[in-house]
Coordinates of C-alpha atoms (C1' of nucleotides) in Angstrom, one line a residue:
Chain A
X1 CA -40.6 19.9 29.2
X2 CA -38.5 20.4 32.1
X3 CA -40.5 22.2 34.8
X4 CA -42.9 19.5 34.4
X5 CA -40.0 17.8 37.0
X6 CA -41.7 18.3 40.6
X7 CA -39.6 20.2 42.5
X8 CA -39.1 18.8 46.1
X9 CA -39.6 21.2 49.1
X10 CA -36.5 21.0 50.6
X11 CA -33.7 19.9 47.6
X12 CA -32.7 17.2 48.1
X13 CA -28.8 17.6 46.5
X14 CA -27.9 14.2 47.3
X15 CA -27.8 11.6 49.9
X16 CA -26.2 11.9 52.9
X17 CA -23.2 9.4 53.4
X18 CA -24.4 6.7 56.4
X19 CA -21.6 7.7 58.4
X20 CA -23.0 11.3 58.6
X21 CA -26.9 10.6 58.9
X22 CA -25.7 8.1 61.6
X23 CA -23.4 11.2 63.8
X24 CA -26.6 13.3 63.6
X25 CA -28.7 10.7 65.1
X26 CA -26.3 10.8 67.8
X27 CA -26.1 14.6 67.9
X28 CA -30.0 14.5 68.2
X29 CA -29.5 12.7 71.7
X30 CA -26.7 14.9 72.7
X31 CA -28.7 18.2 72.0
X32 CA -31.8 16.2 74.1
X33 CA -29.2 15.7 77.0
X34 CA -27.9 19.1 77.1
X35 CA -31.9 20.5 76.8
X36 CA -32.5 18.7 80.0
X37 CA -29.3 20.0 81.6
X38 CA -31.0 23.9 80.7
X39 CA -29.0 25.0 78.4
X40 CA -29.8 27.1 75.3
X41 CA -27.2 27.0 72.9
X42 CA -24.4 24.9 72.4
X43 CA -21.1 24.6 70.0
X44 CA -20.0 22.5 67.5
X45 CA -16.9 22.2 70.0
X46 CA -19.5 20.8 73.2
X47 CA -20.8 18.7 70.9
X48 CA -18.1 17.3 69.6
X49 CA -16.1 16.2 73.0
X50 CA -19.1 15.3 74.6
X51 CA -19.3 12.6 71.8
X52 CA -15.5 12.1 71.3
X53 CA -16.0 13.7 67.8
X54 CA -14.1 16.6 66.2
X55 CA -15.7 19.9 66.2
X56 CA -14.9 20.8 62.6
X57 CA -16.2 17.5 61.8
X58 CA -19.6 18.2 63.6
X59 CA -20.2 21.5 61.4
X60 CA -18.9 19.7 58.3
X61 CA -22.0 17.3 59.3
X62 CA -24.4 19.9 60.0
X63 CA -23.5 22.1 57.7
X64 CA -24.5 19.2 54.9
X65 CA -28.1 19.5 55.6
X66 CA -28.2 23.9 55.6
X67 CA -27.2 26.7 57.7
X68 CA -28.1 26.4 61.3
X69 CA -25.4 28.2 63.5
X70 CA -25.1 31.6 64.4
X71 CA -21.5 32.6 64.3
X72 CA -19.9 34.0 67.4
X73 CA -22.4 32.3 69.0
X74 CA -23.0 28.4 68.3
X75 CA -26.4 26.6 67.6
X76 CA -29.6 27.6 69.8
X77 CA -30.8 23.7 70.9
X78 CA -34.5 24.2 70.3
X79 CA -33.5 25.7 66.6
X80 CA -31.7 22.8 66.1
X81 CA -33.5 20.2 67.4
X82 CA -36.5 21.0 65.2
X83 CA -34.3 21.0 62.2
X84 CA -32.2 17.9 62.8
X85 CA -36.1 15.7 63.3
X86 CA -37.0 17.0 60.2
X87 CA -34.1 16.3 58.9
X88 CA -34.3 12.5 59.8
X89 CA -38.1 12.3 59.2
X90 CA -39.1 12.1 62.9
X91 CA -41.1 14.9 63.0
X92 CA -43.6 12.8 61.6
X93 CA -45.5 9.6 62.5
X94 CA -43.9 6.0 61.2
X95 CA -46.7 3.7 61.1
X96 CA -44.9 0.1 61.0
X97 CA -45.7 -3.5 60.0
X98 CA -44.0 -6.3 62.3
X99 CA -43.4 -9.3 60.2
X100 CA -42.6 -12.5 61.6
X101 CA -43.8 -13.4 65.6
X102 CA -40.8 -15.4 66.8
X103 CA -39.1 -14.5 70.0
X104 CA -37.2 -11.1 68.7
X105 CA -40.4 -9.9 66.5
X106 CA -42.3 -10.4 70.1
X107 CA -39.6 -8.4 71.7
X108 CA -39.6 -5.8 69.4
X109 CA -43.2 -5.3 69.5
X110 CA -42.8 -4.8 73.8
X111 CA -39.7 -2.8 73.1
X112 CA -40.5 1.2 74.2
X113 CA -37.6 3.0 72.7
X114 CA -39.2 3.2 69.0
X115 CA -42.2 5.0 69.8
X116 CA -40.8 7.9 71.3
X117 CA -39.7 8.8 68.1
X118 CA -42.4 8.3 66.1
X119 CA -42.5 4.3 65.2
X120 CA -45.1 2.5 66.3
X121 CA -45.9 -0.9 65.4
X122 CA -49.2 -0.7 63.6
X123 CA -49.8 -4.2 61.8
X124 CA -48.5 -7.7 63.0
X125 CA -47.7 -10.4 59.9
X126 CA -47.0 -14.3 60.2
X127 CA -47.7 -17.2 57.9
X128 CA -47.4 -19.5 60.6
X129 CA -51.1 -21.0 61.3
X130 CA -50.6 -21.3 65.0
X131 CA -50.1 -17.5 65.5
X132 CA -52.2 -16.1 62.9
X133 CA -55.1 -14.6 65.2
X134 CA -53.2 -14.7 68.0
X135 CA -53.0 -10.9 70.1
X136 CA -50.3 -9.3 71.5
X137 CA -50.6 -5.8 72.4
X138 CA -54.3 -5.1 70.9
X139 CA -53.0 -6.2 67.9
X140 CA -54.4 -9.3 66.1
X141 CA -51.4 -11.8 63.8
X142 CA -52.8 -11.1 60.4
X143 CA -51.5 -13.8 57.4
X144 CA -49.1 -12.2 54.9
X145 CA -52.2 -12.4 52.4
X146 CA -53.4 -9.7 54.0
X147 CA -50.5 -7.5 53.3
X148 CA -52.1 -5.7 50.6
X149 CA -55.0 -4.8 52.5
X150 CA -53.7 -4.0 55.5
X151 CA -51.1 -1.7 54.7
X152 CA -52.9 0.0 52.5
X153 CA -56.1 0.8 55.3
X154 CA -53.0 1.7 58.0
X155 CA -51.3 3.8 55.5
X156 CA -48.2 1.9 56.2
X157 CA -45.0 2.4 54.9
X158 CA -41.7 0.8 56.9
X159 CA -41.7 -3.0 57.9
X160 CA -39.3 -4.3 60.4
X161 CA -38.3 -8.1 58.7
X162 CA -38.2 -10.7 62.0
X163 CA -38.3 -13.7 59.8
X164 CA -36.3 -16.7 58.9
X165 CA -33.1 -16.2 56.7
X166 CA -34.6 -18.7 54.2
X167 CA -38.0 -16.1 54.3
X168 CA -36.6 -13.0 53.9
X169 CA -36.1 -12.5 50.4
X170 CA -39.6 -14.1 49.6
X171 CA -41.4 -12.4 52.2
X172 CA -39.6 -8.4 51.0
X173 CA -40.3 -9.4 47.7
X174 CA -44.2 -9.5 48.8
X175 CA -44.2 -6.7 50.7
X176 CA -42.6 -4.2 48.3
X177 CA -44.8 -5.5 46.0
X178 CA -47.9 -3.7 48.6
X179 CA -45.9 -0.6 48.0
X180 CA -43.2 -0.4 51.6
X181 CA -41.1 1.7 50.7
X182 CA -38.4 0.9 53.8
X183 CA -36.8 -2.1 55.4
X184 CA -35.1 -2.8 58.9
X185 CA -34.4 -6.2 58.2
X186 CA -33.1 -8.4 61.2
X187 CA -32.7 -11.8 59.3
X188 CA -28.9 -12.4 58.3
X189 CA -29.1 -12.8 54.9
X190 CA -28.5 -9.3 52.7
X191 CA -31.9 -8.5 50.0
X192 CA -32.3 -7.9 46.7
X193 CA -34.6 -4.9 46.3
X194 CA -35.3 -2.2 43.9
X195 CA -33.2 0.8 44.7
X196 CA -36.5 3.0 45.1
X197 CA -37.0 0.6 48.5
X198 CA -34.8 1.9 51.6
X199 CA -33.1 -1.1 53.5
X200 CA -31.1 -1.1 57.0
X201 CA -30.0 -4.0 57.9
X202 CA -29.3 -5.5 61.7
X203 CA -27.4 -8.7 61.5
X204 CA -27.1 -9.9 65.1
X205 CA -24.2 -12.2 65.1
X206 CA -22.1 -10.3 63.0
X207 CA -22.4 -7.7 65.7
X208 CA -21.4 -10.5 68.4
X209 CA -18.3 -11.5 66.0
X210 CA -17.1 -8.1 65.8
X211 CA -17.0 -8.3 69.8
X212 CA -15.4 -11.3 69.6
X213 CA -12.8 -10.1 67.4
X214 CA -11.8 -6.9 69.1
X215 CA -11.4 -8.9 72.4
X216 CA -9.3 -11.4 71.2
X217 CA -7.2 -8.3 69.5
X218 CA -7.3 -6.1 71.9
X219 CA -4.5 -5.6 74.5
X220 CA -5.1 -7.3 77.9
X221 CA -7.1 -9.7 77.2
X222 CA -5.9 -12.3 75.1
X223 CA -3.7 -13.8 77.3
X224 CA -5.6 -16.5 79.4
X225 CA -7.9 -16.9 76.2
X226 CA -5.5 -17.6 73.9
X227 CA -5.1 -21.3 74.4
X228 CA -7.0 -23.1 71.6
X229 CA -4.6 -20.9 69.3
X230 CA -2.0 -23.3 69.5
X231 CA -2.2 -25.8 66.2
X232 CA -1.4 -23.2 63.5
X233 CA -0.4 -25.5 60.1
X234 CA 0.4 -23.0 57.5
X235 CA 2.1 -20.3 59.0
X236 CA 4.8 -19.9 56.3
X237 CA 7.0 -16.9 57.5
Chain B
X1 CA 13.9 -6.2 79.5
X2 CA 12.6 -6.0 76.6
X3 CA 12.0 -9.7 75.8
X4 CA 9.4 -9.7 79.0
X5 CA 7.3 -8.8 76.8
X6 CA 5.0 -12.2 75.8
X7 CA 4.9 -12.9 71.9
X8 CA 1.2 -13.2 71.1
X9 CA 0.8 -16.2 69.0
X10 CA -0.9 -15.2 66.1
X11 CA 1.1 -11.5 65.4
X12 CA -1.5 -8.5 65.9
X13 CA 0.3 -5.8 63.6
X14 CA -2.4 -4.0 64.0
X15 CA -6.7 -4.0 64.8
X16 CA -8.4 -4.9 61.6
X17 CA -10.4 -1.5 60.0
X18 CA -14.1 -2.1 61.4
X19 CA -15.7 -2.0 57.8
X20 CA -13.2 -4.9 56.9
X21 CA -13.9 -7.3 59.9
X22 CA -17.8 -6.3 59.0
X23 CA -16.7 -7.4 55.5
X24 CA -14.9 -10.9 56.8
X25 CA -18.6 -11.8 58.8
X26 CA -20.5 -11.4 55.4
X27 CA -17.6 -13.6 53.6
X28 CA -18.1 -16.3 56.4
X29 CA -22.0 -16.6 55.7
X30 CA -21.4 -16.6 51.7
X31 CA -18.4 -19.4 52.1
X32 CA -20.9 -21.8 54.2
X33 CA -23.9 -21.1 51.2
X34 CA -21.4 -21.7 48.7
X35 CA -20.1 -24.8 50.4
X36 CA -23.6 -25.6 51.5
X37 CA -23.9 -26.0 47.7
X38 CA -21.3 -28.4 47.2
X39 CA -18.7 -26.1 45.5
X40 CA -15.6 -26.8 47.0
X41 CA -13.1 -24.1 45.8
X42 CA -14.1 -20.1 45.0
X43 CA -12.6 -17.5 43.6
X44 CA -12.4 -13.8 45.3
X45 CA -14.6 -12.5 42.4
X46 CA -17.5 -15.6 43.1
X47 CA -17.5 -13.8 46.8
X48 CA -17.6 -10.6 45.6
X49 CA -20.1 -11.3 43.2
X50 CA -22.7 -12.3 45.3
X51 CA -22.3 -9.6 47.7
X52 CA -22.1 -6.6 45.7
X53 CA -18.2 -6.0 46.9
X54 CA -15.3 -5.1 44.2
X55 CA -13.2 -8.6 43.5
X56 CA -10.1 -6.6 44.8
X57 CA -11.7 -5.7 47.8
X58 CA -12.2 -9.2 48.8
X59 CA -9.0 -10.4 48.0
X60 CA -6.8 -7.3 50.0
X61 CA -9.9 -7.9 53.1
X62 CA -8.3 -11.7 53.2
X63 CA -4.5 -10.7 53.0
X64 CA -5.2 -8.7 55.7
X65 CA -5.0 -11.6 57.7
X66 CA -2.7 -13.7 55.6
X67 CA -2.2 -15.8 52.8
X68 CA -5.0 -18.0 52.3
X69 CA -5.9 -18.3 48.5
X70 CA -4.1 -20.3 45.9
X71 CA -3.1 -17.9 42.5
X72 CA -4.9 -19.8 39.4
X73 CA -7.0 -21.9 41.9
X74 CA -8.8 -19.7 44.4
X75 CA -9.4 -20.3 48.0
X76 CA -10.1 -24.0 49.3
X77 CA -13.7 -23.6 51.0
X78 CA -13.0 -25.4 54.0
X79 CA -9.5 -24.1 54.5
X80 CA -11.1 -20.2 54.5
X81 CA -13.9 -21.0 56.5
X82 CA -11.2 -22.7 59.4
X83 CA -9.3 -19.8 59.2
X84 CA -11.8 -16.8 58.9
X85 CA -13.4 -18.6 62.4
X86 CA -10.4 -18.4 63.6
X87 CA -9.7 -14.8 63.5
X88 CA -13.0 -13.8 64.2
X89 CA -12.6 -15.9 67.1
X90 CA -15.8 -18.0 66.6
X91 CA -13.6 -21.5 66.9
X92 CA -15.0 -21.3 70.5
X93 CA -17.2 -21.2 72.9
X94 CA -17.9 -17.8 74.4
X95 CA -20.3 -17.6 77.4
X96 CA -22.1 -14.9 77.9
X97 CA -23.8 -12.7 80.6
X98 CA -26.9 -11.3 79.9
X99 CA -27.6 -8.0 81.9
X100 CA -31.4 -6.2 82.2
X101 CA -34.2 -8.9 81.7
X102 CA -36.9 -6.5 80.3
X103 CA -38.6 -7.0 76.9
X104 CA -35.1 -6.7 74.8
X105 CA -33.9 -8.9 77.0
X106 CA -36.0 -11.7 77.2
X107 CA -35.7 -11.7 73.5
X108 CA -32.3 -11.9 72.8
X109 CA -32.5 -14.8 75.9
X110 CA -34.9 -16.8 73.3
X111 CA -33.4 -16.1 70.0
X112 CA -31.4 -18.9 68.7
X113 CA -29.0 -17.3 65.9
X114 CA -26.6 -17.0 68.5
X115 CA -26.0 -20.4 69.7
X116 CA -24.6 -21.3 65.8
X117 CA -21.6 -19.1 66.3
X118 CA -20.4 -20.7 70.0
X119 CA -22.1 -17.6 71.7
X120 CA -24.6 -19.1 74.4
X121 CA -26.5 -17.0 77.3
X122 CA -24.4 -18.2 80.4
X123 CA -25.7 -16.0 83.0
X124 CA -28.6 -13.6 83.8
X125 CA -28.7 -10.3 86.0
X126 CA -31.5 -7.7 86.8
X127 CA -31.5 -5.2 89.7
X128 CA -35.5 -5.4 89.6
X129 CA -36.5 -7.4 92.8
X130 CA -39.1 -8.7 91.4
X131 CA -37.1 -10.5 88.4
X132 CA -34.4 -11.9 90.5
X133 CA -34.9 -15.3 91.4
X134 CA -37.3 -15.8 87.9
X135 CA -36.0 -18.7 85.7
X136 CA -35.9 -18.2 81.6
X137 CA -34.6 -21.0 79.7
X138 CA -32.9 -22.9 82.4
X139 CA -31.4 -19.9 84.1
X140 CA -31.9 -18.4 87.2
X141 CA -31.3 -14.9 87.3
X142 CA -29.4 -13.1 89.6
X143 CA -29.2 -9.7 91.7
X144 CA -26.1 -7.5 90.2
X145 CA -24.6 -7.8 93.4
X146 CA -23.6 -11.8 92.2
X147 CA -21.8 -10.5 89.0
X148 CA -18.4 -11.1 90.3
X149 CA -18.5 -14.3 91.6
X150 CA -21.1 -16.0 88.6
X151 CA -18.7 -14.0 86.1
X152 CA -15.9 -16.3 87.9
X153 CA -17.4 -19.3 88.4
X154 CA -18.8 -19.5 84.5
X155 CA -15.7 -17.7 83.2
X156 CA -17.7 -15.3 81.1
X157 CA -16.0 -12.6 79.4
X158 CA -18.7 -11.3 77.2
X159 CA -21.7 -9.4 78.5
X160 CA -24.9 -8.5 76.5
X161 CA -26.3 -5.1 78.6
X162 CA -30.0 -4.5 77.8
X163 CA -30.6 -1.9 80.7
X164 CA -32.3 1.2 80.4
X165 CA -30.3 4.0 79.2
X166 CA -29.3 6.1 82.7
X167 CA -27.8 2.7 84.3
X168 CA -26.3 1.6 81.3
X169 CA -22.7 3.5 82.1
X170 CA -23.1 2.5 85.7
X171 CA -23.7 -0.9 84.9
X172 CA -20.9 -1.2 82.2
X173 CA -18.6 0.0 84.8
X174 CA -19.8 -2.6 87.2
X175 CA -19.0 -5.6 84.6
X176 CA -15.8 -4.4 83.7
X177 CA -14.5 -4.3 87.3
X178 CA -15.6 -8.0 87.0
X179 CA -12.7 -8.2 84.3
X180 CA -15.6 -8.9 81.6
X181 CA -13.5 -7.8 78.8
X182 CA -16.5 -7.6 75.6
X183 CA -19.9 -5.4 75.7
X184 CA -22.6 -5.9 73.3
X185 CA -24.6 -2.5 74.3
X186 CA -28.0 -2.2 73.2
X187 CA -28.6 0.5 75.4
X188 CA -29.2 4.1 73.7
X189 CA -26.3 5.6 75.2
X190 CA -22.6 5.9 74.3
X191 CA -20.8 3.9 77.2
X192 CA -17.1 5.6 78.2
X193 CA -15.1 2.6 78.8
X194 CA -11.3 1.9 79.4
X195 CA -9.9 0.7 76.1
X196 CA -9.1 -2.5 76.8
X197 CA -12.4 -3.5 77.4
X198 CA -14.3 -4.3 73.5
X199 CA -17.7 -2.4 72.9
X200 CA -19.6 -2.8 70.0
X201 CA -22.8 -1.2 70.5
X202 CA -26.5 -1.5 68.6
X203 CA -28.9 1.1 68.8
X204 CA -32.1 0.4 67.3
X205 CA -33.8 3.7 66.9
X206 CA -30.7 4.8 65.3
X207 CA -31.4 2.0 63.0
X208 CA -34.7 3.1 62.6
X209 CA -34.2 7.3 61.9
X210 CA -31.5 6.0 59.1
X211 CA -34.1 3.9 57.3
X212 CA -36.6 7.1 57.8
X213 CA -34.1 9.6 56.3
X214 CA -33.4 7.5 53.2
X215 CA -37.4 6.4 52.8
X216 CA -37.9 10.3 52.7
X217 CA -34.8 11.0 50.3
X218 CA -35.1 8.2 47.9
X219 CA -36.7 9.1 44.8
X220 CA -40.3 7.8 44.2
X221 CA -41.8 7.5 47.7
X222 CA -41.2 11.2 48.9
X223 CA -44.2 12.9 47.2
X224 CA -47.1 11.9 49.1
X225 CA -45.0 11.8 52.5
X226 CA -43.5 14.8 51.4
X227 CA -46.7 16.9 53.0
X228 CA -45.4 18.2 56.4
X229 CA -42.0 19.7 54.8
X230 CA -43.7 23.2 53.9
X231 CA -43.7 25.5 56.7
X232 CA -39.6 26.5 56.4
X233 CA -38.6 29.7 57.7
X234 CA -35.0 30.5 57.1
X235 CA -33.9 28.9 54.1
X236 CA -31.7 31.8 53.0
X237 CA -30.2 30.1 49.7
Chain C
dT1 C1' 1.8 -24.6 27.9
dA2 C1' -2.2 -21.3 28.3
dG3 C1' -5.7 -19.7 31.3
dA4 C1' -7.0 -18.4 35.8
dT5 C1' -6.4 -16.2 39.9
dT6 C1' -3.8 -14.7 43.6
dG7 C1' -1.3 -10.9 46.6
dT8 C1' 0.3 -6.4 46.2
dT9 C1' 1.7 -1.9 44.4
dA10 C1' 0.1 2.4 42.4
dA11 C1' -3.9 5.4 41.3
dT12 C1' -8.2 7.0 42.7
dC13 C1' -11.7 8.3 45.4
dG14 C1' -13.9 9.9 49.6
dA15 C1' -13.9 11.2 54.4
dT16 C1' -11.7 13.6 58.3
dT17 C1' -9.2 17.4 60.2
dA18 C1' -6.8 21.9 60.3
dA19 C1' -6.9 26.6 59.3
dC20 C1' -9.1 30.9 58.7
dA21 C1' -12.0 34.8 56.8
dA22 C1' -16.7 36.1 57.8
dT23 C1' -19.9 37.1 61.3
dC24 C1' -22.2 38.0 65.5
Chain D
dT1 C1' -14.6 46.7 70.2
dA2 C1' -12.6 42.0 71.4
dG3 C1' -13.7 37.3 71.8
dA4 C1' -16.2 33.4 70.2
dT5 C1' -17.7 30.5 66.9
dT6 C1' -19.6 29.6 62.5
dG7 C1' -19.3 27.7 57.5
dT8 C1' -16.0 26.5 54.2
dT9 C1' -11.6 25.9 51.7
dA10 C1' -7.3 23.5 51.6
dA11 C1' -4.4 19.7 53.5
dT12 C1' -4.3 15.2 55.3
dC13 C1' -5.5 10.8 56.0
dG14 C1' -7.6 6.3 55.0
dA15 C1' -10.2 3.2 52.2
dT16 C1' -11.4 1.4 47.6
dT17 C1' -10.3 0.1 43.0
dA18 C1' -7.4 -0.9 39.0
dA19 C1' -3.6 -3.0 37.2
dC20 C1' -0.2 -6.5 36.9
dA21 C1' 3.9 -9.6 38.0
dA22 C1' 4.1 -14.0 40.3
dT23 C1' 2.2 -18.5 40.6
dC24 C1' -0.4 -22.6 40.0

DNA sequence: TAGATTGTTAATCGATTAACAATC
DNA sequence: TAGATTGTTAATCGATTAACAATC
């Protein structure tokens, strides 16, 4: 009974914290900047101060995924370049459906910066009856009835969410449903999905109010900001 | 001497933990849905409820800030939502100067979402000749050279930098000399800043390798994705 | 009053850093 | 070999959760 479990290629022990798949994305740039520069190998401890991150911490990181120094030596870039896009699935191709064509959907869909790593928008969605045909980049708006179809023909499996708050939930719910199994989802509202689905979210505005926050709290600046402050009610001790 | 020193009005003990302020923006959005509803007080466990956050959790995120709840009541909807504004510092208006008019850009100029929070586009920049001297949305937009005198005359203190990577730190250091206290960077590269000056940065194909390395590790979808994985070499135990 | 719910202290859990034997 | 650097264990630090007296 047991060995009829499918054992996965590379075992998966479990699932990286964010915090950690989020360093190695960085690292992944680093190790591309320090390529160009013409070096070969690099250590934990150039890596680390080049991103204002400690070196133990850096193999700690690495060292999650599988062995991929050489001691006395550090990490050959090419070596570990290979391994840290496989790690993250970019060694691969991420055909994507776009759905919703409002201004940041459009944006997104002219935005280079995805495609050098492998995600490239593939299908375009809107229920909106004014875009629905419409082209923009070679590609044509299909209706969200299409989903089905369409994802299945493009072998699709990520969607990048550009819709309405109020839509969002509705409109994951449908394309889970067509089998997606991954979500960057820019509306601000948080979804309700299966855990089997993968979901990042990328809530504009609480990005802006954390700015907003860390200037008004930061040293310096408050000062000559600080005048609406004044009419505190409640400020018991 | 020492009582040079100005009293701030509101006493910063200390920066707010960047997961709790995170935390405070997601309570914000839930209070106005509850209230939106008509429900007029809500207890911490209502909040944490219906974003998947421990009932504790919400209640030590609050009294971070100060006392805002009432024991056997709850917190007064209205009262929490004045006060949470406040420390986020969304009871105002915070121009804005938007920096690098390409596709990103362009979008963000267009997408409303920001507006609701008292964050508004004041300003554009863009180094391209060709750009300057274009109007978007009622906005002219201006050689970098006018950053110090538009930053002055519109009292902006925020700028949103959507400039290709290698003039992002060049750029960054540009608005800062400008005394723009607050960057939203949505530039792929890690800007090195004095600390008085806010950063919060969002980088989309970061966004987009996380949601690829939990599509691949998430039970159920690997298998047929799985097919590139094989050719390891040195997976020594 | 009895029931509900806060703010906060103590206990737990997880993530970061320091230290070092093993290795090249 | 001596010096450098890894991978990893142990120590530290911080964040989350449980528990509960104080309060309405």
């Amino acid at each position: 009974m047991r060995d009829s479990r499918h054992e996965s290629p590379n075992p998966v022990e479990k699932l990286a914290p964010k915090a950690v798949v989020g360093r190695v994305s960085l690292y992944l740039r680093q190790l591309e900047a320090f390529r160009a520069q013409g070096q070969v190998t690099i250590s934990s401890n150039q890596i680390g101060t080049a991103l204002g991150i400690n070196d133990a911490q850096v193999r700690k990181d690495l060292a999650f995924f599988g062995q991929f120094g050489h001691p006395g030596v550090g990490y050959r870039i090419d070596e570990l370049l290979t391994a840290l896009r496989r790690i993250l699935g970019i060694d691969r191709d991420w055909p994507m459906a776009l759905i919703g064509l409002g201004n940041l959907g459009r944006a997104l869909l002219k935005y280079r910066g995805f495609g050098d790593r492998g995600f490239n928008i593939a299908a375009l969605f809107d229920n909106d009856q004014t875009k629905v045909g419409m082209r923009f980049n070679d590609l044509v708006v299909h209706p969200l009835d299409d989903l089905p179809k369409v994802i299945a023909d493009k072998n699709i499996c990520l969607a990048i969410l550009t819709v309405p708050a109020e839509a969002a939930q509705r409109v994951a719910d449908q394309v889970v449903a067509c089998g997606i199994l991954g979500i960057l989802n820019f509306a601000p509202m948080p979804l309700n999905l299966p855990p089997t689905v993968g979901v990042v979210a990328v809530d504009l505005s609480v990005q802006l109010e954390h700015l907003a926050y860390k200037v008004l709290n930061t040293q310096g600046g408050i000062s000559y900001l600080g005048s609406t402050f004044r009419d505190e009610h409640d400020s018991l001790e």
